[in-house]
Short mmCIF file of C-alpha atoms and ligand atoms in Angstrom, two decimals:
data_model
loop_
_atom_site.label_atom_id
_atom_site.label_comp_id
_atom_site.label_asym_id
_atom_site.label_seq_id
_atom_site.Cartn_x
_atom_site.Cartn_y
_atom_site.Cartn_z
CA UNK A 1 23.32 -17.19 -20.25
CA UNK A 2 20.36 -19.21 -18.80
CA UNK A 3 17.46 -18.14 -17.81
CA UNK A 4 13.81 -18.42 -16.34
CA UNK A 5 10.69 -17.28 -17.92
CA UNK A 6 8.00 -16.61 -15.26
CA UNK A 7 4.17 -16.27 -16.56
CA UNK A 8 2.11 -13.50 -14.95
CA UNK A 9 -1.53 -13.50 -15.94
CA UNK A 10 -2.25 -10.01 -14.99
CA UNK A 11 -5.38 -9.16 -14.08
CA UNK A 12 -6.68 -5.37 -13.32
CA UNK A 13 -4.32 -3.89 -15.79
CA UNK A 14 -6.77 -1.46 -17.39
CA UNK A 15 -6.96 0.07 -13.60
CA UNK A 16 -4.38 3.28 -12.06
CA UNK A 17 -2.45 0.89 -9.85
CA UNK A 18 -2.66 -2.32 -12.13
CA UNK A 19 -1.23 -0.34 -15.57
CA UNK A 20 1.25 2.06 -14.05
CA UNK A 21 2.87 0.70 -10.97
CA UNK A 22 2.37 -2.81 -11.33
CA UNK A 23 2.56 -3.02 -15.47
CA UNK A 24 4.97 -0.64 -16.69
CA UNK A 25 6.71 0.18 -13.76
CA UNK A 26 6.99 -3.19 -12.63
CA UNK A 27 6.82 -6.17 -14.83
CA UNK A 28 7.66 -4.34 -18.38
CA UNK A 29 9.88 -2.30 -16.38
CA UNK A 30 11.91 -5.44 -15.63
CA UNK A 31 10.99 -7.07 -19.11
CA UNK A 32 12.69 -4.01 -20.59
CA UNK A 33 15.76 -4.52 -18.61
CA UNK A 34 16.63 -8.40 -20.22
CA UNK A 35 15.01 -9.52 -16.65
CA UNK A 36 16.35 -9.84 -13.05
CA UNK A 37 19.38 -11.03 -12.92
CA UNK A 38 20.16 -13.65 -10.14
CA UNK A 39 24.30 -14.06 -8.46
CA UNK A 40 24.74 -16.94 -10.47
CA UNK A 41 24.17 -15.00 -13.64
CA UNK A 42 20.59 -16.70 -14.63
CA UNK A 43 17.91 -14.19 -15.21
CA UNK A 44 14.21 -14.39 -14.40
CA UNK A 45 12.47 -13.02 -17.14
CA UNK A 46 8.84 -12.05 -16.51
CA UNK A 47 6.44 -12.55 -19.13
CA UNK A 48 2.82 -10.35 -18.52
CA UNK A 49 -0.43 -12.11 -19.92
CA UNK A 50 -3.05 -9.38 -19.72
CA UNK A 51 -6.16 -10.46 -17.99
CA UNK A 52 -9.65 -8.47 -17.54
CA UNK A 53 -13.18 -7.63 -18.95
CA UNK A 54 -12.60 -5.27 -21.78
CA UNK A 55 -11.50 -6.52 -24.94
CA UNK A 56 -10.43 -2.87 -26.38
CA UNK A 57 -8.84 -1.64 -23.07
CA UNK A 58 -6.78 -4.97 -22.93
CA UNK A 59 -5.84 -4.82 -27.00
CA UNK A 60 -4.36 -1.54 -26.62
CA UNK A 61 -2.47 -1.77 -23.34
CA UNK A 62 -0.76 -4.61 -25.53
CA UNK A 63 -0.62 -2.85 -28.68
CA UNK A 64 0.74 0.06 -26.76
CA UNK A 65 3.55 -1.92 -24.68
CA UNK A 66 3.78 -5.26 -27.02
CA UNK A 67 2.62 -7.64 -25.01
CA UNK A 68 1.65 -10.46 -27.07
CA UNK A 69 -1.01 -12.00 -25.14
CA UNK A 70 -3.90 -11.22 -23.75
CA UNK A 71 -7.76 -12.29 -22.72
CA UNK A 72 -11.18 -11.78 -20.90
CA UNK A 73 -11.48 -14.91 -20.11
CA UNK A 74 -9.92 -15.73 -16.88
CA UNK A 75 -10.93 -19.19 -16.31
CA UNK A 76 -8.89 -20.32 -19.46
CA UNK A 77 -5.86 -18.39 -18.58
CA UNK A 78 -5.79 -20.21 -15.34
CA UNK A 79 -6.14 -23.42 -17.13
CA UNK A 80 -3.23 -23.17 -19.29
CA UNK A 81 -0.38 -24.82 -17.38
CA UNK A 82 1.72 -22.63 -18.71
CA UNK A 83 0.98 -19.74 -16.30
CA UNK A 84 2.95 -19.90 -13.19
CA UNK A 85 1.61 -16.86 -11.04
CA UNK A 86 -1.58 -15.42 -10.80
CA UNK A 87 -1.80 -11.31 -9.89
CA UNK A 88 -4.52 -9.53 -8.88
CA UNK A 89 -5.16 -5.53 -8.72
CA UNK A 90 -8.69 -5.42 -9.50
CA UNK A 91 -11.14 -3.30 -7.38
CA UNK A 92 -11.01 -4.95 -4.07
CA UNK A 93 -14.81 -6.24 -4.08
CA UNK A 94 -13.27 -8.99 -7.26
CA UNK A 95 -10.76 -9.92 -5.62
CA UNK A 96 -11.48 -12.70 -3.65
CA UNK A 97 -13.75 -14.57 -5.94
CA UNK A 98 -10.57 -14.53 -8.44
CA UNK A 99 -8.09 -15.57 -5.93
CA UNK A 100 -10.05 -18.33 -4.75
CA UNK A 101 -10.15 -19.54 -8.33
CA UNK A 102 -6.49 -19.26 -8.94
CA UNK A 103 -5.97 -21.01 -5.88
CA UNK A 104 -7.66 -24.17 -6.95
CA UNK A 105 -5.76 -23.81 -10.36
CA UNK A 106 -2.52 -24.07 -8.65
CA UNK A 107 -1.03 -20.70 -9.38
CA UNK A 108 1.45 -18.71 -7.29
CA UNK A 109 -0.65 -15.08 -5.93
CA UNK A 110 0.48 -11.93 -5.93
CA UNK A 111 -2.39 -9.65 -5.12
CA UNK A 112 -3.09 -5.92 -4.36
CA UNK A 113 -4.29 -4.83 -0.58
CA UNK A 114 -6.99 -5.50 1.01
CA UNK A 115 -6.74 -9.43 0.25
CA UNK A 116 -10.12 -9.63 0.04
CA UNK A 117 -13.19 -6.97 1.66
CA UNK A 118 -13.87 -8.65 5.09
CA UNK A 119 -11.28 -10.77 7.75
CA UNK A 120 -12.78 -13.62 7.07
CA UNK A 121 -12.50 -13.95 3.12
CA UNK A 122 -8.89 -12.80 4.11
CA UNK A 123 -7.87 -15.53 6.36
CA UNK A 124 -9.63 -18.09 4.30
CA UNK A 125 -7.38 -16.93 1.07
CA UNK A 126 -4.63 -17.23 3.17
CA UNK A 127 -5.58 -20.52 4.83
CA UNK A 128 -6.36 -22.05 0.72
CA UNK A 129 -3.09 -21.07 -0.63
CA UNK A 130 -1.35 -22.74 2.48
CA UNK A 131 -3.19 -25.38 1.99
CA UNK A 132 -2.41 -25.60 -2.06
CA UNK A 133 1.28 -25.22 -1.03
CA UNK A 134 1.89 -21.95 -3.81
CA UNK A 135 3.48 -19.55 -3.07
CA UNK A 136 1.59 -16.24 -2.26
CA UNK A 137 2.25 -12.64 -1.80
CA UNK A 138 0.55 -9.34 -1.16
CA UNK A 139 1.73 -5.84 -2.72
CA UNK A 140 3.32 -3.83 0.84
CA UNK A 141 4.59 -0.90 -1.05
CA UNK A 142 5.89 1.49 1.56
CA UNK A 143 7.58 -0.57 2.96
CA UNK A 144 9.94 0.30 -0.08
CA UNK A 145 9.34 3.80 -0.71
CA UNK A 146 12.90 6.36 -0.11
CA UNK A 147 11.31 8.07 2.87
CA UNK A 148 10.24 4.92 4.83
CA UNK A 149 13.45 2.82 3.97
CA UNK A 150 15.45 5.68 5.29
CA UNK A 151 13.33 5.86 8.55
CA UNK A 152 13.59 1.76 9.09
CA UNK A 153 17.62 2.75 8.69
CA UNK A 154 16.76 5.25 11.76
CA UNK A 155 14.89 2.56 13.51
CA UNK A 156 17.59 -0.34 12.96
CA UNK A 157 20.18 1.90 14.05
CA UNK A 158 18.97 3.06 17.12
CA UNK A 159 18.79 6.18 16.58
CA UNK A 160 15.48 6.86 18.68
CA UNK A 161 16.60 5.83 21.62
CA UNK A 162 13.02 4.24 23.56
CA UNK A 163 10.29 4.52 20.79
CA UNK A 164 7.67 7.01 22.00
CA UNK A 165 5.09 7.95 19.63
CA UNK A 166 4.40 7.94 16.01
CA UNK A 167 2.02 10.49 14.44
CA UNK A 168 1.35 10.01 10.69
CA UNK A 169 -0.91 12.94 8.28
CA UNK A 170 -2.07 10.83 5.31
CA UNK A 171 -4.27 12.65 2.79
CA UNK A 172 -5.46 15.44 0.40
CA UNK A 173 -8.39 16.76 -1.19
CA UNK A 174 -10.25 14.59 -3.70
CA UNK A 175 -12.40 16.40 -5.77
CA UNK A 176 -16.12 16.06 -5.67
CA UNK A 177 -16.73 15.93 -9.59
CA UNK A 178 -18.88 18.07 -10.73
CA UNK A 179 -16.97 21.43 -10.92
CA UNK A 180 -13.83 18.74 -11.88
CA UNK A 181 -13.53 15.51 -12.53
CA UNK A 182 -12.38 13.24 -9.39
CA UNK A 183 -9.23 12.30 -9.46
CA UNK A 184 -9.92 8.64 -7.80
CA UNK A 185 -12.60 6.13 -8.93
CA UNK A 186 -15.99 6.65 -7.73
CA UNK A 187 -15.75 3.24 -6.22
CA UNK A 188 -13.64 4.19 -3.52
CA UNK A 189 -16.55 6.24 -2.18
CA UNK A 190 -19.29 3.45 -2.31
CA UNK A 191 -19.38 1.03 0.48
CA UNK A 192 -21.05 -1.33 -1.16
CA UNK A 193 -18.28 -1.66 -4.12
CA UNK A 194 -15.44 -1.99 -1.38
CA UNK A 195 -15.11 1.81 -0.98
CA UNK A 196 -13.76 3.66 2.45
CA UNK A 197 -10.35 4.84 3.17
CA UNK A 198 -9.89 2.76 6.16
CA UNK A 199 -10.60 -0.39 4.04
CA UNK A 200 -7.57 1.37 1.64
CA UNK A 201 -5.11 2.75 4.02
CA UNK A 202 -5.10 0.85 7.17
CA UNK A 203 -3.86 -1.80 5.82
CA UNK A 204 -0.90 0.02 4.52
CA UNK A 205 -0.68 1.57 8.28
CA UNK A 206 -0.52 -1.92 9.46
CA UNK A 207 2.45 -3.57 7.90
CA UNK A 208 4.01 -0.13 8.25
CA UNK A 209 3.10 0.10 12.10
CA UNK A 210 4.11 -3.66 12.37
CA UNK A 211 7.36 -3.88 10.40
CA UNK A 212 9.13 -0.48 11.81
CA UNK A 213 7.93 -0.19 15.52
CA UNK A 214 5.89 -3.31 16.64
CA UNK A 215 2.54 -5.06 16.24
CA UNK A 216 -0.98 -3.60 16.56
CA UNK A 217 -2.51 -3.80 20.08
CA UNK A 218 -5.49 -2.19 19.85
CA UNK A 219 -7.30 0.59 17.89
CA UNK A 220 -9.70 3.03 18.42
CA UNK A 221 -11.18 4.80 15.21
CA UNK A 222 -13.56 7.38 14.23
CA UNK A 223 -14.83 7.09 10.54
CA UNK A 224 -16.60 9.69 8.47
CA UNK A 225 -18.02 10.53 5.37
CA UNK A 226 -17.46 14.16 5.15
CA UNK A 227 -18.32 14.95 2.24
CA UNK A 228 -21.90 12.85 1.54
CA UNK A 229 -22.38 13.47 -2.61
CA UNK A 230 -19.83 13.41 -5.16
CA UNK A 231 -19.88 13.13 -9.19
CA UNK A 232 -18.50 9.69 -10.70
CA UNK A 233 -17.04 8.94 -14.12
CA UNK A 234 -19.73 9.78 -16.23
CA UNK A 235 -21.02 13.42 -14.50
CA UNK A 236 -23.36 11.69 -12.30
CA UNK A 237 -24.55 12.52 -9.23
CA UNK A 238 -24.22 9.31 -6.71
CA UNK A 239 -24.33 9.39 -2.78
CA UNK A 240 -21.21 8.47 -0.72
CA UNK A 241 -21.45 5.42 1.32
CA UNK A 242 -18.21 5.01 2.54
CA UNK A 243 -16.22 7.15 4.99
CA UNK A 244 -13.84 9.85 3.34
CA UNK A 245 -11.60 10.15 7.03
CA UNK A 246 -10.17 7.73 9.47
CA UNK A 247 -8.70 9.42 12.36
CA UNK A 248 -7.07 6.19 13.91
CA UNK A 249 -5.29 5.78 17.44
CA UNK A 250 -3.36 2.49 17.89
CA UNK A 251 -1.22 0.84 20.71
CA UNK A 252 1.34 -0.82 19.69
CA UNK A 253 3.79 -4.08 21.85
CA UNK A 254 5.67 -1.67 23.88
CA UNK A 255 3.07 0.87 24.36
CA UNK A 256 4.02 2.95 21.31
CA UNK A 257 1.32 5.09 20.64
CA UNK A 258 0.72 5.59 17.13
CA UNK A 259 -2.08 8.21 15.57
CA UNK A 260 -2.73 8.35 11.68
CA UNK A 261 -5.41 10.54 10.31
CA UNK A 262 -5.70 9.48 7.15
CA UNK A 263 -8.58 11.59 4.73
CA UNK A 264 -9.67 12.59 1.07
CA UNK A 265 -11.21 15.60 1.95
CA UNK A 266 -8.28 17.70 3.63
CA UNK A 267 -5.84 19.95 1.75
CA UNK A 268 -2.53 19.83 2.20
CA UNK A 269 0.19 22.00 4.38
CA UNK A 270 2.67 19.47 4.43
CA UNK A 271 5.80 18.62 2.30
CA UNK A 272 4.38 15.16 1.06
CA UNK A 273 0.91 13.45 0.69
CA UNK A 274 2.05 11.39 3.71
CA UNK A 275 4.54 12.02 6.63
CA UNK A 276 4.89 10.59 9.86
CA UNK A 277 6.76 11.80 12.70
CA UNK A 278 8.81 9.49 14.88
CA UNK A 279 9.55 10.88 18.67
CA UNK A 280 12.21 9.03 20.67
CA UNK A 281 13.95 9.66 23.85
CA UNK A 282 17.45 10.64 22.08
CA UNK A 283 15.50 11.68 18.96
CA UNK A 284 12.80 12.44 16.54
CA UNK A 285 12.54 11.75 12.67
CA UNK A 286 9.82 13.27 9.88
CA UNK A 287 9.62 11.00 6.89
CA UNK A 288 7.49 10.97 3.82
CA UNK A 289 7.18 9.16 0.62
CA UNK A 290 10.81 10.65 -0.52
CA UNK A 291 12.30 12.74 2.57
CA UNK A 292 12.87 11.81 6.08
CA UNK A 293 14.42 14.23 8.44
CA UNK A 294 16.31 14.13 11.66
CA UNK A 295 16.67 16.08 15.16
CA UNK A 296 18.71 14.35 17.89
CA UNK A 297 18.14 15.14 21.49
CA UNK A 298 21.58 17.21 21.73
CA UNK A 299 20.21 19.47 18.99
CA UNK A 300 16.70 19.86 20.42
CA UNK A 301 15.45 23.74 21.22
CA UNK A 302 14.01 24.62 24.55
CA UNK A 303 11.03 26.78 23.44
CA UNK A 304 9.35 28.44 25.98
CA UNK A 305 5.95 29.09 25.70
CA UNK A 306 4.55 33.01 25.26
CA UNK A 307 2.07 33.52 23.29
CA UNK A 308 2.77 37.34 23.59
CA UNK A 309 5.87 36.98 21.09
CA UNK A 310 6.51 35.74 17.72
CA UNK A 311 8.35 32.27 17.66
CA UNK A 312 11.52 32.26 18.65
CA UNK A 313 13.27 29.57 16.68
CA UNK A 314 13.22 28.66 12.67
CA UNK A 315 11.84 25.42 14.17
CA UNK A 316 11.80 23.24 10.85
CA UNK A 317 15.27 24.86 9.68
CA UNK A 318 16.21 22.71 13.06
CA UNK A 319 16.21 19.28 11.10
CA UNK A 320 18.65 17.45 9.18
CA UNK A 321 18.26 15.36 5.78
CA UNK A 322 18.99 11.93 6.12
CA UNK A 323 20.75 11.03 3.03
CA UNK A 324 19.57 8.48 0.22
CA UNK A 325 23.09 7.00 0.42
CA UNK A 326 21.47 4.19 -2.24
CA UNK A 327 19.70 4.35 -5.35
CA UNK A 328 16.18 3.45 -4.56
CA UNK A 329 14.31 2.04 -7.56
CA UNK A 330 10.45 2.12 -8.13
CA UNK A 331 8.72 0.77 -4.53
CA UNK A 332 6.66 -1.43 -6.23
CA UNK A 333 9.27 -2.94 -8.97
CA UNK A 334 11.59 -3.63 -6.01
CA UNK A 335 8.82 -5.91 -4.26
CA UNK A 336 7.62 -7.66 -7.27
CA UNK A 337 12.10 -8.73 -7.47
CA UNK A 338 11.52 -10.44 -4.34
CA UNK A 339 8.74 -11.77 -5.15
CA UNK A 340 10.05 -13.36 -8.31
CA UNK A 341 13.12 -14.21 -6.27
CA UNK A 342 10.90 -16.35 -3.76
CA UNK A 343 9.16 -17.76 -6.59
CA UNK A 344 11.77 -19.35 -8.81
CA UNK A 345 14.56 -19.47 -5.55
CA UNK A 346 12.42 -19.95 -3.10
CA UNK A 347 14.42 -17.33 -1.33
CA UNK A 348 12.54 -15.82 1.94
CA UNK A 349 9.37 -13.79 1.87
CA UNK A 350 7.25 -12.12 4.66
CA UNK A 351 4.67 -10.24 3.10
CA UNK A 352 2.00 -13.67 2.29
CA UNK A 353 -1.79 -13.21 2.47
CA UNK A 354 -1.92 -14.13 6.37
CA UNK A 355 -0.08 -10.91 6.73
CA UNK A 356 -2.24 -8.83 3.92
CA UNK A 357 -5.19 -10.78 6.58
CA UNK A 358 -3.71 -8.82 9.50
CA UNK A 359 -4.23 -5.24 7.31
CA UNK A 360 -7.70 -6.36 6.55
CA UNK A 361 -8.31 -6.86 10.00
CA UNK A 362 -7.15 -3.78 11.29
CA UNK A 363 -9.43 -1.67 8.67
CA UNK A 364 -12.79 -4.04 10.18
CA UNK A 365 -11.93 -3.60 13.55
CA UNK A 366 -11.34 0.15 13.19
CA UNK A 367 -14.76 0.31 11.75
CA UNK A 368 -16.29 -1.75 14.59
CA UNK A 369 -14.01 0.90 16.76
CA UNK A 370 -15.92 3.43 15.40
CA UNK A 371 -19.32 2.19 15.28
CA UNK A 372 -19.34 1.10 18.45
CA UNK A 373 -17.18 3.82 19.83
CA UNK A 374 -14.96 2.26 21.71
CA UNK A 375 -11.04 0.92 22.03
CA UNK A 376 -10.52 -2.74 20.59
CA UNK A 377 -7.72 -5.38 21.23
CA UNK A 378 -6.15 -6.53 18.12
CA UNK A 379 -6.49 -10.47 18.56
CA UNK A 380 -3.07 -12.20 18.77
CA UNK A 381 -4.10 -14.88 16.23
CA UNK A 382 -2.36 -13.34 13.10
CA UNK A 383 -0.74 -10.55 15.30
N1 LIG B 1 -0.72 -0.34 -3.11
C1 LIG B 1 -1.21 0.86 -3.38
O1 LIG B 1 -0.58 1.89 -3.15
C2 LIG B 1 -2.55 0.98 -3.98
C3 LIG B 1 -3.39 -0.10 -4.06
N2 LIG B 1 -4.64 0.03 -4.60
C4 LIG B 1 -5.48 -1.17 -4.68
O2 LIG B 1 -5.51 -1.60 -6.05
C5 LIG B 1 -6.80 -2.04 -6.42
C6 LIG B 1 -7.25 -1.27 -7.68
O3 LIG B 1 -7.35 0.08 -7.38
P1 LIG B 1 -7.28 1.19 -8.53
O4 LIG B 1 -6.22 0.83 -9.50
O5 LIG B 1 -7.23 2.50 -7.85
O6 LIG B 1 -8.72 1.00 -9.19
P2 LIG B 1 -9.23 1.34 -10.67
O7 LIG B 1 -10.67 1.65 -10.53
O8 LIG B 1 -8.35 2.32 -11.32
O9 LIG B 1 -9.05 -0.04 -11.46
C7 LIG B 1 -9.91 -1.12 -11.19
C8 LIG B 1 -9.54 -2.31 -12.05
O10 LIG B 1 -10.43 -3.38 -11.70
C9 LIG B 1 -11.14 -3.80 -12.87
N3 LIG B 1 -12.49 -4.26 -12.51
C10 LIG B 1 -12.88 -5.54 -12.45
N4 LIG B 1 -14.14 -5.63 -12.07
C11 LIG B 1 -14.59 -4.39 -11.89
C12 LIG B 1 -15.84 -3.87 -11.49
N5 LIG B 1 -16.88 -4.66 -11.21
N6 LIG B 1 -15.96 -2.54 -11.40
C13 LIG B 1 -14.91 -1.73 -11.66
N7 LIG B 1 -13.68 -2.20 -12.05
C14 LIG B 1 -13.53 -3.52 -12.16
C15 LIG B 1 -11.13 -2.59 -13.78
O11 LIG B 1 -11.39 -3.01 -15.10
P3 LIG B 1 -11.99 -2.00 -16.23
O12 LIG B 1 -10.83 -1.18 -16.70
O13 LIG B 1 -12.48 -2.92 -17.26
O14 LIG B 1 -13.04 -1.17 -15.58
C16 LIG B 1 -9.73 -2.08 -13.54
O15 LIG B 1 -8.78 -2.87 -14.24
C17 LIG B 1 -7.69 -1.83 -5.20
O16 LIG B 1 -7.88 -3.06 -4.55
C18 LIG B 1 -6.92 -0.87 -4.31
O17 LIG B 1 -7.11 -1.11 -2.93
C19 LIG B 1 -5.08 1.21 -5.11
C20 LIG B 1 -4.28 2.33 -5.05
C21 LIG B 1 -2.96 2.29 -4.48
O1 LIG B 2 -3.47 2.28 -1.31
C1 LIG B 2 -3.24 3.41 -1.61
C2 LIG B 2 -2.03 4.08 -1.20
O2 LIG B 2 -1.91 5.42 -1.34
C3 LIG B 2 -2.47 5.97 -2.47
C4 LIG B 2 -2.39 7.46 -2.41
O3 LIG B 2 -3.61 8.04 -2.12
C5 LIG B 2 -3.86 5.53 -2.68
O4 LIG B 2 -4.20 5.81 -3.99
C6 LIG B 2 -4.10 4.13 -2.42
O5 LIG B 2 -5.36 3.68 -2.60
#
């Protein structure tokens, strides 16, 4: 059997998403498995270098999941010809200085969203690794999760009918740390380190927004930072910078309206940490990260509203499951397949870094939308 080993310098490793989904889930995940197998029988075999600024952290990730190599020195791992792609998952702020470098070494990217921490970082990644000819990815990971695949089967089917509205509730409470520990990095609260939950989650809203229902129009925004002081990693007090809540309206080709509050200091009454619901003429679909639910137009109720009684209908006993009808592996293993596919087959690819630009965009011009208060037009150059 032939095969194709592919050499990932992994940097960010020793972080949440860079260890679990992109690591073991991922890349050992696939390692473990004797590699991707292709039609004509060849399999890609993936082959992690472990990249990033702590020797111990790094020696026991590979101890732990025998990796063989590994380094802090990231210039010298991009020197070594041996290294075909370059990936990224570092906290946002190092992102772009790390790219750039990988760039000009040649490698193929697969980064982590936001590209980079402002539009124009973004579109100049983008605009390098076009120019460089390598190939170049960004991680789009909803787009595979159960819930969302099964609501771009509603979508493709037309099961909607005319698309309406889409209202998405992303969020849950984040802990302050001091009575217990946070359970997300301190960074994410700083602005200056690349902290805010619009710079984090609209750009997952916008490839969502973009690849089920149409591109981005405009956006109007309100940021917060609801709750001001929180405890970081160590039991210190630091002040938060960077807004906690986006409550985001978009218009999207079409005039789809979309709304997606998206916040780390709300608790949840909902079946999953994110759900959107989908309103069509001939129906309406709830989906989260696992579930999505159905109610066609023939099997809508005709409430009446009267305050004076109790409701009248079991209103969410009203939907139906969509079934999984599939297996759906990890979100993030299945992207990093095509990814490797496009890589050694060349085989076709959407998600590059002019569309992680486009997420990055949306997340600055929401926060110009806020503090400026007022609607802005998505420009059509990377629409
Ligand atoms: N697609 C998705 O669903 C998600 C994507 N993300 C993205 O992934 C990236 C990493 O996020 P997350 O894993 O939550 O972050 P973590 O804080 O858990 O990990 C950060 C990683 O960056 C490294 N790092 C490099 N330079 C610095 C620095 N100056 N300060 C702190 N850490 C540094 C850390 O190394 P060390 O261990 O040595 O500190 C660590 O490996 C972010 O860009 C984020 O937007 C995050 C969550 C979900
Ligand atoms: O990008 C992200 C997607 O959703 C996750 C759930 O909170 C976040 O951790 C994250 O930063």
């Amino acid at each position: 059997m032939t095969h194709t080993t592919v050499r990932i310098a992994m940097n960010g490793v020793t972080g949440r998403m860079g260890h679990r989904q992109h690591l073991v889930r991922s890349v050992l995940a696939l390692r473990d498995q004797g590699g991707l197998e292709l039609a004509d029988g060849t399999r890609i075999r993936p082959e992690p270098v472990l990249v990033g600024r702590s020797a111990h952290k790094l020696r026991a990730l590979a101890d732990r999941h025998g990796v063989e190599h590994w380094s802090c020195d990231l210039d010298s791992v991009l020197g070594d010809d041996t290294i075909d792609v370059y990936f990224d998952a570092q906290i946002t702020a190092a992102r772009e200085e790390a790219v750039g470098k990988a760039i000009a070494a040649g490698k193929h990217l697969y980064v982590e969203k936001p590209t980079a921490s402002g539009l124009a970082g973004a579109l100049k990644l983008a605009r390098l690794a076009q120019e460089a000819g390598v190939k170049n990815g960004v991680v789009q990971d909803k787009l595979f999760l159960p819930g969302l695949r099964k609501l771009r089967r509603l979508v493709e089917s037309g099961f909607f009918g005319r698309l309406l509205s889409v209202r998405g509730e992303f969020g849950y409470w984040v802990f302050e740390g001091d009575t217990q520990p946070a359970q997300r990095p301190s960074w994410n609260y700083r602005a200056e380190d690349g902290g805010g939950i619009a710079a984090d989650m609209f750009p997952h809203w916008e490839y969502l927004l973009h690849e089920l229902f149409g591109p981005v129009r405009s956006v109007q925004a309100h940021l917060t930072t609801h709750i001001p002081r929180r405890w970081d990693e160590s039991g210190a007090p630091y002040d938060a910078t960077a807004d906690d809540a986006a409550y985001g309206i978009f218009e999207l080709a079409g005039g789809i309206v979309a709304q997606i509050n998206s916040s780390w200091a709300v608790r949840v009454h909902r079946d999953e940490l994110v759900e959107f619901q989908v309103d069509g003429t001939e129906g309406s679909a709830v989906a989260g990260l696992r579930h999505c639910r159905i109610q066609h137009r023939a099997g809508t109720p005709k409430p009446v509203w009267n305050p004076d009684v109790p409701a009248s209908e079991p209103f969410r006993a009203q939907w139906q499951d969509v079934p999984d009808n599939a297996d759906f592996d990890n979100g993030f293993k299945v992207q990093w397949e095509l990814f490797l596919r496009h890589v050694v087959r060349d085989e076709p690819w959407r998600w590059d870094l002019a569309a992680g630009a486009r997420g990055v965009q949306l997340a600055e011009l929401a926060r110009r939308s806020s503090s400026e208060g007022r609607r802005l037009d998505v420009p059509e150059a990377i629409r």
